[in-house]
CSV table of C-alpha atoms in Angstrom, one decimal:
chain,number,residue,atom,x,y,z
A,167,UNK,CA,0.0,0.0,0.0
A,168,UNK,CA,1.3,3.5,-0.9
A,169,UNK,CA,0.0,7.0,-1.0
A,170,UNK,CA,0.4,9.9,-3.4
A,171,UNK,CA,-0.8,13.4,-3.7
A,172,UNK,CA,-4.4,14.0,-4.8
A,173,UNK,CA,-3.3,15.5,-8.1
A,174,UNK,CA,-3.2,11.9,-9.5
A,175,UNK,CA,0.0,12.6,-11.4
A,176,UNK,CA,2.6,9.9,-11.3
A,177,UNK,CA,5.4,12.6,-11.0
A,178,UNK,CA,4.5,13.5,-7.4
A,179,UNK,CA,5.8,12.7,-3.9
A,180,UNK,CA,4.7,9.2,-3.0
A,181,UNK,CA,5.0,7.5,0.4
A,182,UNK,CA,4.5,4.1,2.0
A,183,UNK,CA,4.6,2.7,5.5
A,184,UNK,CA,5.9,-0.9,5.2
A,185,UNK,CA,5.7,-1.3,9.0
A,186,UNK,CA,5.2,0.9,12.1
A,187,UNK,CA,8.8,2.0,12.3
A,188,UNK,CA,9.5,2.6,8.6
A,189,UNK,CA,8.6,5.4,6.2
A,190,UNK,CA,9.6,5.1,2.5
A,191,UNK,CA,9.1,8.0,0.1
A,192,UNK,CA,10.1,8.7,-3.5
A,193,UNK,CA,9.8,11.4,-6.1
A,194,UNK,CA,7.3,9.4,-8.1
A,195,UNK,CA,5.1,6.3,-8.1
A,196,UNK,CA,7.3,4.2,-10.3
A,197,UNK,CA,10.4,4.6,-8.0
A,198,UNK,CA,8.4,3.9,-4.9
A,199,UNK,CA,7.0,0.6,-6.3
A,200,UNK,CA,10.5,-0.5,-7.1
A,201,UNK,CA,11.6,0.3,-3.6
A,202,UNK,CA,8.9,-1.5,-1.7
A,203,UNK,CA,9.0,-4.6,-3.9
A,204,UNK,CA,12.8,-4.8,-4.1
A,205,UNK,CA,14.5,-8.1,-3.4
A,206,UNK,CA,17.4,-8.4,-1.1
A,207,UNK,CA,20.6,-7.0,-2.6
A,208,UNK,CA,24.2,-6.2,-1.6
A,209,UNK,CA,24.6,-2.6,-2.7
A,210,UNK,CA,26.6,0.1,-1.1
A,211,UNK,CA,23.7,1.4,1.0
A,212,UNK,CA,22.9,-2.1,2.3
A,213,UNK,CA,26.4,-2.6,3.4
A,214,UNK,CA,26.4,0.8,5.2
A,215,UNK,CA,23.1,0.1,6.9
A,216,UNK,CA,24.3,-3.3,8.2
A,217,UNK,CA,27.2,-1.5,10.0
A,218,UNK,CA,24.9,0.9,11.9
A,219,UNK,CA,25.4,0.6,15.7
A,220,UNK,CA,21.8,0.4,17.0
A,221,UNK,CA,23.0,1.3,20.5
A,222,UNK,CA,23.6,4.8,19.3
A,223,UNK,CA,20.9,7.4,19.6
A,224,UNK,CA,21.0,8.5,16.0
A,225,UNK,CA,22.7,7.4,12.8
A,226,UNK,CA,23.0,8.7,9.2
A,227,UNK,CA,24.5,6.8,6.3
A,228,UNK,CA,25.0,8.1,2.7
A,229,UNK,CA,26.2,6.1,-0.3
A,230,UNK,CA,28.2,9.1,-1.4
A,231,UNK,CA,29.4,7.7,-4.8
A,232,UNK,CA,25.9,8.2,-6.1
A,233,UNK,CA,25.9,11.9,-5.0
A,234,UNK,CA,29.4,12.9,-6.0
A,235,UNK,CA,28.7,13.6,-9.7
A,236,UNK,CA,25.8,15.9,-8.7
A,237,UNK,CA,27.9,17.8,-6.2
A,238,UNK,CA,30.7,18.2,-8.7
A,239,UNK,CA,28.2,19.6,-11.2
A,240,UNK,CA,26.9,22.0,-8.6
A,241,UNK,CA,30.4,23.3,-7.8
A,242,UNK,CA,31.1,23.8,-11.5
A,243,UNK,CA,27.9,25.9,-11.7
A,244,UNK,CA,29.3,28.2,-9.1
A,245,UNK,CA,32.8,29.0,-10.3
A,246,UNK,CA,33.2,32.1,-8.0
A,247,UNK,CA,33.7,30.2,-4.8
A,248,UNK,CA,36.1,32.0,-2.4
A,249,UNK,CA,39.7,31.0,-3.0
A,250,UNK,CA,40.0,29.6,0.5
A,251,UNK,CA,37.9,26.6,-0.6
A,252,UNK,CA,40.0,25.8,-3.6
A,253,UNK,CA,42.1,23.1,-1.8
A,254,UNK,CA,38.9,21.4,-0.7
A,255,UNK,CA,37.4,21.0,-4.2
A,256,UNK,CA,38.7,17.5,-4.7
A,257,UNK,CA,36.8,16.4,-1.6
A,258,UNK,CA,33.6,15.0,-3.4
A,259,UNK,CA,35.8,12.8,-5.6
A,260,UNK,CA,37.6,11.3,-2.6
A,261,UNK,CA,34.6,10.2,-0.5
A,262,UNK,CA,32.6,7.1,-1.3
A,263,UNK,CA,30.5,6.8,1.8
A,264,UNK,CA,29.5,8.8,4.9
A,265,UNK,CA,28.6,7.3,8.3
A,266,UNK,CA,27.6,9.6,11.1
A,267,UNK,CA,26.2,8.8,14.6
A,268,UNK,CA,25.6,10.5,17.9
A,269,UNK,CA,25.3,9.2,21.5
A,270,UNK,CA,24.0,11.5,24.2
A,271,UNK,CA,24.6,10.7,27.8
A,272,UNK,CA,26.5,12.8,30.3
A,273,UNK,CA,28.3,14.1,27.2
A,274,UNK,CA,27.7,14.2,23.4
A,275,UNK,CA,29.6,11.6,21.5
A,276,UNK,CA,29.9,12.3,17.8
A,277,UNK,CA,31.4,9.9,15.3
A,278,UNK,CA,31.9,10.6,11.6
A,279,UNK,CA,33.5,8.0,9.2
A,280,UNK,CA,34.3,8.9,5.6
A,281,UNK,CA,35.0,5.9,3.3
A,282,UNK,CA,37.4,6.2,0.4
A,283,UNK,CA,38.3,4.0,-2.6
A,284,UNK,CA,41.8,3.3,-1.3
A,285,UNK,CA,44.3,4.1,1.4
A,286,UNK,CA,45.8,6.9,-0.7
A,287,UNK,CA,42.5,8.7,-1.0
A,288,UNK,CA,41.9,8.2,2.7
A,289,UNK,CA,45.3,9.8,3.4
A,290,UNK,CA,44.4,12.8,1.3
A,291,UNK,CA,41.1,13.1,3.2
A,292,UNK,CA,43.1,13.2,6.5
A,293,UNK,CA,45.3,16.0,5.1
A,294,UNK,CA,42.2,18.0,4.3
A,295,UNK,CA,40.7,17.4,7.7
A,296,UNK,CA,43.8,18.5,9.5
A,297,UNK,CA,43.9,21.5,7.3
A,298,UNK,CA,40.3,22.4,8.1
A,299,UNK,CA,41.2,22.4,11.8
A,300,UNK,CA,44.1,24.8,11.2
A,301,UNK,CA,41.9,27.1,9.0
A,302,UNK,CA,39.2,27.2,11.7
A,303,UNK,CA,41.8,28.5,14.2
A,304,UNK,CA,43.2,31.0,11.7
A,305,UNK,CA,39.6,32.2,10.9
A,306,UNK,CA,39.0,33.0,14.6
A,307,UNK,CA,42.3,34.9,14.8
A,308,UNK,CA,41.9,36.9,11.5
A,309,UNK,CA,38.1,37.5,11.4
A,310,UNK,CA,36.4,36.9,14.8
A,311,UNK,CA,39.0,38.4,17.3
A,312,UNK,CA,39.6,41.7,15.4
A,313,UNK,CA,35.8,42.2,15.4
A,314,UNK,CA,35.5,41.5,19.1
A,315,UNK,CA,38.4,43.9,19.9
A,316,UNK,CA,36.8,46.6,17.7
A,317,UNK,CA,33.5,46.2,19.5
A,318,UNK,CA,35.0,46.3,23.0
A,319,UNK,CA,38.2,48.3,23.5
A,320,UNK,CA,40.7,47.8,26.3
A,321,UNK,CA,40.4,45.1,29.0
A,322,UNK,CA,37.0,43.8,27.9
A,323,UNK,CA,38.1,43.5,24.3
A,324,UNK,CA,41.3,41.6,25.3
A,325,UNK,CA,39.2,39.3,27.6
A,326,UNK,CA,36.8,38.5,24.8
A,327,UNK,CA,39.8,37.7,22.5
A,328,UNK,CA,41.3,35.4,25.1
A,329,UNK,CA,37.9,33.7,25.6
A,330,UNK,CA,37.4,33.2,21.9
A,331,UNK,CA,40.8,31.6,21.6
A,332,UNK,CA,40.2,29.4,24.6
A,333,UNK,CA,36.8,28.1,23.4
A,334,UNK,CA,38.1,27.5,19.8
A,335,UNK,CA,41.1,25.6,21.1
A,336,UNK,CA,39.0,23.6,23.6
A,337,UNK,CA,36.6,22.6,20.8
A,338,UNK,CA,39.1,21.7,18.2
A,339,UNK,CA,41.3,19.8,20.6
A,340,UNK,CA,38.4,17.5,21.2
A,341,UNK,CA,38.2,16.4,17.5
A,342,UNK,CA,40.3,13.3,17.0
A,343,UNK,CA,41.2,12.5,13.4
A,344,UNK,CA,42.5,9.1,12.4
A,345,UNK,CA,43.0,7.1,9.2
A,346,UNK,CA,42.3,3.3,9.2
A,347,UNK,CA,43.2,1.9,5.8
A,348,UNK,CA,40.4,3.1,3.4
A,349,UNK,CA,38.5,5.1,6.0
A,350,UNK,CA,38.9,8.4,7.8
A,351,UNK,CA,37.5,8.6,11.3
A,352,UNK,CA,36.6,11.8,13.1
A,353,UNK,CA,35.6,11.4,16.7
A,354,UNK,CA,34.7,14.0,19.4
A,355,UNK,CA,33.1,14.1,22.8
A,356,UNK,CA,31.7,17.3,24.2
A,357,UNK,CA,30.3,17.8,27.7
A,358,UNK,CA,26.7,18.9,27.6
A,359,UNK,CA,27.8,21.9,29.6
A,360,UNK,CA,30.0,23.0,26.7
A,361,UNK,CA,26.9,23.4,24.4
A,362,UNK,CA,25.3,25.6,27.0
A,363,UNK,CA,28.5,27.6,27.4
A,364,UNK,CA,28.8,28.0,23.7
A,365,UNK,CA,25.2,29.3,23.5
A,366,UNK,CA,25.9,31.7,26.3
A,367,UNK,CA,29.1,32.8,24.7
A,368,UNK,CA,27.3,33.5,21.4
A,369,UNK,CA,24.8,35.6,23.2
A,370,UNK,CA,27.6,37.4,25.0
A,371,UNK,CA,29.5,38.2,21.8
A,372,UNK,CA,26.3,39.3,20.1
A,373,UNK,CA,25.7,41.7,23.0
A,374,UNK,CA,29.2,43.2,23.0
A,375,UNK,CA,28.9,46.4,21.0
A,376,UNK,CA,31.0,49.6,20.8
A,377,UNK,CA,28.2,51.6,22.6
A,378,UNK,CA,29.5,50.7,26.1
A,379,UNK,CA,33.0,51.9,25.2
A,380,UNK,CA,31.8,55.1,23.5
A,381,UNK,CA,30.0,55.8,26.7
A,382,UNK,CA,33.3,56.0,28.5
A,383,UNK,CA,33.9,59.3,26.8
A,384,UNK,CA,30.7,61.2,27.1
A,385,UNK,CA,32.5,64.5,27.1
A,386,UNK,CA,32.5,64.1,23.3
A,387,UNK,CA,28.8,64.7,23.4
A,388,UNK,CA,28.0,61.7,21.3
A,389,UNK,CA,24.3,60.7,21.3
A,390,UNK,CA,25.1,57.0,21.8
A,391,UNK,CA,26.7,57.7,25.1
A,392,UNK,CA,23.7,59.8,26.2
A,393,UNK,CA,21.3,57.0,25.2
A,394,UNK,CA,23.4,54.5,27.2
A,395,UNK,CA,23.4,56.8,30.2
A,396,UNK,CA,19.6,57.0,30.1
A,397,UNK,CA,19.3,53.2,29.8
A,398,UNK,CA,21.7,52.6,32.7
A,399,UNK,CA,19.8,55.1,34.9
A,400,UNK,CA,16.9,52.6,34.9
A,401,UNK,CA,14.3,54.7,32.9
A,402,UNK,CA,13.7,58.1,31.5
A,403,UNK,CA,16.1,60.1,33.5
A,404,UNK,CA,18.0,62.8,31.6
A,405,UNK,CA,21.6,62.2,30.7
A,406,UNK,CA,23.9,62.4,33.7
A,407,UNK,CA,27.1,64.3,34.1
A,408,UNK,CA,30.2,63.0,32.2
A,409,UNK,CA,31.8,61.7,35.5
A,410,UNK,CA,28.7,59.6,36.2
A,411,UNK,CA,28.6,58.3,32.7
A,412,UNK,CA,32.2,57.2,33.0
A,413,UNK,CA,31.3,55.3,36.3
A,414,UNK,CA,28.4,53.6,34.6
A,415,UNK,CA,30.5,52.4,31.7
A,416,UNK,CA,33.3,51.3,34.0
A,417,UNK,CA,30.9,49.3,36.2
A,418,UNK,CA,29.5,47.5,33.1
A,419,UNK,CA,33.0,46.7,31.8
A,420,UNK,CA,34.1,45.4,35.2
A,421,UNK,CA,31.1,43.1,35.4
A,422,UNK,CA,31.6,41.9,31.8
A,423,UNK,CA,35.2,41.0,32.6
A,424,UNK,CA,34.1,39.1,35.6
A,425,UNK,CA,31.5,37.3,33.5
A,426,UNK,CA,34.1,36.4,30.9
A,427,UNK,CA,36.4,35.0,33.6
A,428,UNK,CA,33.4,33.0,35.0
A,429,UNK,CA,32.8,31.4,31.6
A,430,UNK,CA,36.5,30.7,31.1
A,431,UNK,CA,36.6,29.0,34.4
A,432,UNK,CA,33.5,27.0,33.4
A,433,UNK,CA,35.2,26.0,30.1
A,434,UNK,CA,38.1,24.6,32.1
A,435,UNK,CA,36.2,22.9,34.9
A,436,UNK,CA,32.7,22.3,33.4
A,437,UNK,CA,31.3,24.2,36.4
A,438,UNK,CA,31.3,27.8,37.7
A,439,UNK,CA,33.5,28.3,40.7
A,440,UNK,CA,32.0,27.4,44.1
A,441,UNK,CA,31.1,30.3,46.4
A,442,UNK,CA,34.2,29.5,48.5
A,443,UNK,CA,37.2,27.3,48.6
A,444,UNK,CA,36.7,25.0,51.6
A,445,UNK,CA,39.2,23.4,54.0
A,446,UNK,CA,40.2,19.7,53.8
A,447,UNK,CA,37.2,18.6,55.7
A,448,UNK,CA,35.0,20.5,53.3
A,449,UNK,CA,33.4,22.6,56.0
A,450,UNK,CA,35.2,25.9,56.7
A,451,UNK,CA,35.1,28.5,53.9
A,452,UNK,CA,38.6,29.8,53.2
A,453,UNK,CA,38.7,32.0,50.1
A,454,UNK,CA,36.1,33.7,47.9
A,455,UNK,CA,35.3,32.7,44.3
A,456,UNK,CA,36.9,36.0,43.3
A,457,UNK,CA,40.3,34.4,44.1
A,458,UNK,CA,39.4,31.3,42.1
A,459,UNK,CA,38.8,33.3,38.9
A,460,UNK,CA,42.1,35.2,39.2
A,461,UNK,CA,43.9,33.0,36.5
A,462,UNK,CA,41.1,33.9,34.1
A,463,UNK,CA,41.6,37.6,34.7
A,464,UNK,CA,45.3,37.5,33.7
A,465,UNK,CA,46.2,37.4,37.4
A,466,UNK,CA,47.9,34.0,37.5
A,467,UNK,CA,50.9,35.3,39.4
A,468,UNK,CA,48.8,36.8,42.1
A,469,UNK,CA,46.8,33.6,42.3
A,470,UNK,CA,49.9,31.5,42.8
A,471,UNK,CA,50.9,33.6,45.8
A,472,UNK,CA,47.9,32.6,47.8
A,473,UNK,CA,48.1,29.8,50.3
A,474,UNK,CA,45.0,28.0,49.1
A,475,UNK,CA,44.7,25.8,52.2
A,476,UNK,CA,44.6,28.8,54.5
A,477,UNK,CA,41.7,31.2,55.2
A,478,UNK,CA,41.5,34.7,53.6
A,479,UNK,CA,42.7,36.4,56.8
A,480,UNK,CA,45.6,34.1,57.6
A,481,UNK,CA,48.9,35.9,58.3
A,482,UNK,CA,50.1,35.2,54.8
A,483,UNK,CA,46.9,35.6,52.8
A,484,UNK,CA,45.8,38.9,54.4
A,485,UNK,CA,49.0,40.5,53.0
A,486,UNK,CA,47.6,40.0,49.5
A,487,UNK,CA,44.3,41.8,50.2
A,488,UNK,CA,45.8,45.2,49.3
A,489,UNK,CA,46.7,43.9,45.9
A,490,UNK,CA,43.0,43.6,44.8
A,491,UNK,CA,42.7,43.8,41.0
A,492,UNK,CA,41.0,46.9,39.7
A,493,UNK,CA,38.2,44.8,38.1
A,494,UNK,CA,36.8,44.1,41.6
A,495,UNK,CA,36.5,47.8,42.6
A,496,UNK,CA,33.3,49.5,41.7
A,497,UNK,CA,33.8,53.2,40.8
A,498,UNK,CA,30.7,53.9,42.9
A,499,UNK,CA,32.3,52.7,46.1
A,500,UNK,CA,33.4,55.0,48.8
A,501,UNK,CA,34.7,52.6,51.5
A,502,UNK,CA,38.0,50.8,52.0
A,503,UNK,CA,39.9,50.4,48.8
A,504,UNK,CA,40.5,46.6,49.3
A,505,UNK,CA,36.7,45.9,49.5
A,506,UNK,CA,34.3,45.0,46.7
A,507,UNK,CA,30.5,45.3,46.2
A,508,UNK,CA,30.5,42.8,43.3
A,509,UNK,CA,28.9,40.0,45.3
A,510,UNK,CA,27.4,36.7,44.2
A,511,UNK,CA,23.8,35.8,44.6
A,512,UNK,CA,23.7,33.8,47.8
A,513,UNK,CA,20.3,32.6,48.6
A,514,UNK,CA,18.0,29.6,48.3
A,515,UNK,CA,18.5,28.0,44.9
A,516,UNK,CA,20.9,30.7,43.9
A,517,UNK,CA,24.1,30.4,41.8
A,518,UNK,CA,26.3,30.8,44.9
A,519,UNK,CA,24.1,29.0,47.4
A,520,UNK,CA,26.9,26.4,47.8
A,521,UNK,CA,28.8,24.6,48.9
A,522,UNK,CA,29.0,22.6,45.7
A,523,UNK,CA,29.6,24.5,42.4
A,524,UNK,CA,27.0,24.3,39.6
A,525,UNK,CA,27.3,24.1,35.8
A,526,UNK,CA,25.2,25.4,33.0
A,527,UNK,CA,23.1,22.3,32.8
A,528,UNK,CA,21.9,23.0,36.3
A,529,UNK,CA,20.5,26.4,35.4
A,530,UNK,CA,17.2,25.2,34.0
A,531,UNK,CA,15.5,28.6,34.3
A,532,UNK,CA,17.9,29.7,31.5
A,533,UNK,CA,21.2,31.6,31.8
A,534,UNK,CA,19.6,34.8,30.5
A,535,UNK,CA,17.0,34.6,33.3
A,536,UNK,CA,19.4,34.0,36.2
A,537,UNK,CA,21.5,36.5,38.1
A,538,UNK,CA,25.0,35.5,39.0
A,539,UNK,CA,26.7,38.7,40.5
A,540,UNK,CA,25.3,42.0,41.6
A,541,UNK,CA,26.6,45.5,42.3
A,542,UNK,CA,25.5,45.7,45.9
A,543,UNK,CA,25.1,48.8,48.1
A,544,UNK,CA,28.2,50.4,49.6
A,545,UNK,CA,27.5,49.2,53.1
A,546,UNK,CA,27.5,45.6,51.9
A,547,UNK,CA,31.2,45.8,50.7
A,548,UNK,CA,33.5,43.0,51.9
A,549,UNK,CA,37.2,42.3,51.6
A,550,UNK,CA,37.5,40.9,48.1
A,551,UNK,CA,39.2,37.6,49.2
A,552,UNK,CA,36.6,37.0,52.0
A,553,UNK,CA,34.1,34.2,51.2
A,554,UNK,CA,31.1,36.4,51.7
A,555,UNK,CA,28.4,37.4,49.3
A,556,UNK,CA,24.9,39.0,49.2
A,557,UNK,CA,22.5,36.8,51.2
A,558,UNK,CA,19.3,38.0,49.6
A,559,UNK,CA,16.1,37.8,51.7
A,560,UNK,CA,13.3,36.0,49.9
A,561,UNK,CA,10.8,38.3,51.7
A,562,UNK,CA,12.9,41.4,50.9
A,563,UNK,CA,14.8,40.6,47.7
A,564,UNK,CA,15.8,44.2,47.1
A,565,UNK,CA,17.6,44.5,50.5
A,566,UNK,CA,21.2,45.6,49.9
A,567,UNK,CA,20.5,46.8,46.3
A,568,UNK,CA,19.7,50.0,44.6
A,569,UNK,CA,21.8,52.7,46.2
A,570,UNK,CA,24.6,52.8,43.6
A,571,UNK,CA,22.5,54.3,40.8
A,572,UNK,CA,19.1,55.9,40.5
A,573,UNK,CA,16.1,53.6,40.1
A,574,UNK,CA,18.0,50.4,39.3
A,575,UNK,CA,20.9,48.1,40.2
A,576,UNK,CA,23.4,46.4,37.8
A,577,UNK,CA,23.5,42.6,37.6
A,578,UNK,CA,25.7,40.1,35.8
A,579,UNK,CA,23.6,37.3,34.4
A,580,UNK,CA,24.7,33.7,33.8
A,581,UNK,CA,24.8,34.3,30.0
A,582,UNK,CA,27.5,36.9,30.5
A,583,UNK,CA,25.2,39.9,29.9
A,584,UNK,CA,25.1,42.9,32.2
A,585,UNK,CA,21.6,44.3,32.8
A,586,UNK,CA,20.1,47.3,34.6
A,587,UNK,CA,17.4,45.9,36.8
A,588,UNK,CA,14.8,48.5,37.8
A,589,UNK,CA,14.0,48.9,41.5
A,590,UNK,CA,10.2,48.8,40.7
A,591,UNK,CA,10.5,45.3,39.4
A,592,UNK,CA,7.9,42.9,40.7
A,593,UNK,CA,9.3,41.1,43.7
A,594,UNK,CA,8.2,37.8,42.4
A,595,UNK,CA,10.1,38.4,39.2
A,596,UNK,CA,13.2,39.4,41.2
A,597,UNK,CA,13.0,36.3,43.3
A,598,UNK,CA,12.7,34.3,40.1
A,599,UNK,CA,15.8,36.0,38.7
A,600,UNK,CA,17.8,34.9,41.7
A,601,UNK,CA,17.0,31.2,41.4
A,602,UNK,CA,18.5,28.7,39.0
A,603,UNK,CA,15.6,26.1,38.9
A,604,UNK,CA,12.4,27.7,40.1
A,605,UNK,CA,10.7,27.2,36.7
A,606,UNK,CA,8.9,30.6,37.2
A,607,UNK,CA,7.2,32.6,34.5
A,608,UNK,CA,9.0,35.9,34.5
A,609,UNK,CA,7.1,39.0,33.3
A,610,UNK,CA,10.0,41.4,33.5
A,611,UNK,CA,11.3,42.5,30.1
A,612,UNK,CA,14.9,43.7,30.1
């Protein structure tokens, strides 16, 4: 039994369901009849199908020799391909089969096998695969990184560039390429967290624009800076004085750098840092997460000077407090210079509730809907190495927030974005933003 469109023409899509698990379709009735009445054969596609590992979650096989002539014709029809692809033009003529499969458990296991006519062609495929990895790295260096640096000048631009390099290298290093006689195998395993990190990074890069940097020089009178000042003020306030505009831009840049360091830490550890480094018994908090991200803020030398098995105020560690990196100092602060108001969200189901660190996969409310770090009020400032954050009150979620700028407070979200959260936000929405897995419906629109 088979089905075709109501037009009645034989040259129309035709389908059949030989059993409950199989769909067969063809471009016309004649082809379909041949397919559903075909006798057993030993063609290329049959041999490929018999090799499929049914334990995998998904598989795709292609008898590529049948498609190669069509692809070659297609490439000939488009002679103006970028020169960078010239060395890959022989590829269709080298491949005879494609086998691809995926297995998803705690990580994503991808397997791609390209068949060739002989070992010589397989060796040429390996050369092209290795070259593709190199070109991917070169593309990031020549095209992506200059764009990031143009969008964000100074420390943030440099941090974005380091992050792009790290993510690219981490991804490419996971791709294993091997030749086995007439086959080329490409295998890669990616932690599920890496996909979430990648998505967050894409959103972060997309949100990094020159507007923030231009706002750092509002004395030029440019309109973009004035618009940003209005946005950062939490509503329709008039543009503020140049000094205030500089402070706003510096605060945003500081939080962005912290966000990048958090994501770099996540890339290396598959988790964000825990709220505190604990003693050997796993009970007493020793050092803040701010110390943990120092290597990802280009502060490796300072990090190595800490005695990580001692508390923040030990005789040795307290000597390092005065060397607080500038990124942890809000320009809005007035208290002791070694203190910070960039505090983690420490509350029930928060990112820094602790003691165990959490990864992207744990943030089921969505990284763009979850606050990680806030600019707290001046009186909430703590020594930057001290393992202490903002313990928000479920009944009074705005406690300790909102005095640094009119009508709003700044927050770093788990996707790396920095948002101005208005003080008149619905308290239910704010509580939802502080939790990682509340599954709330948030009405607030950023």
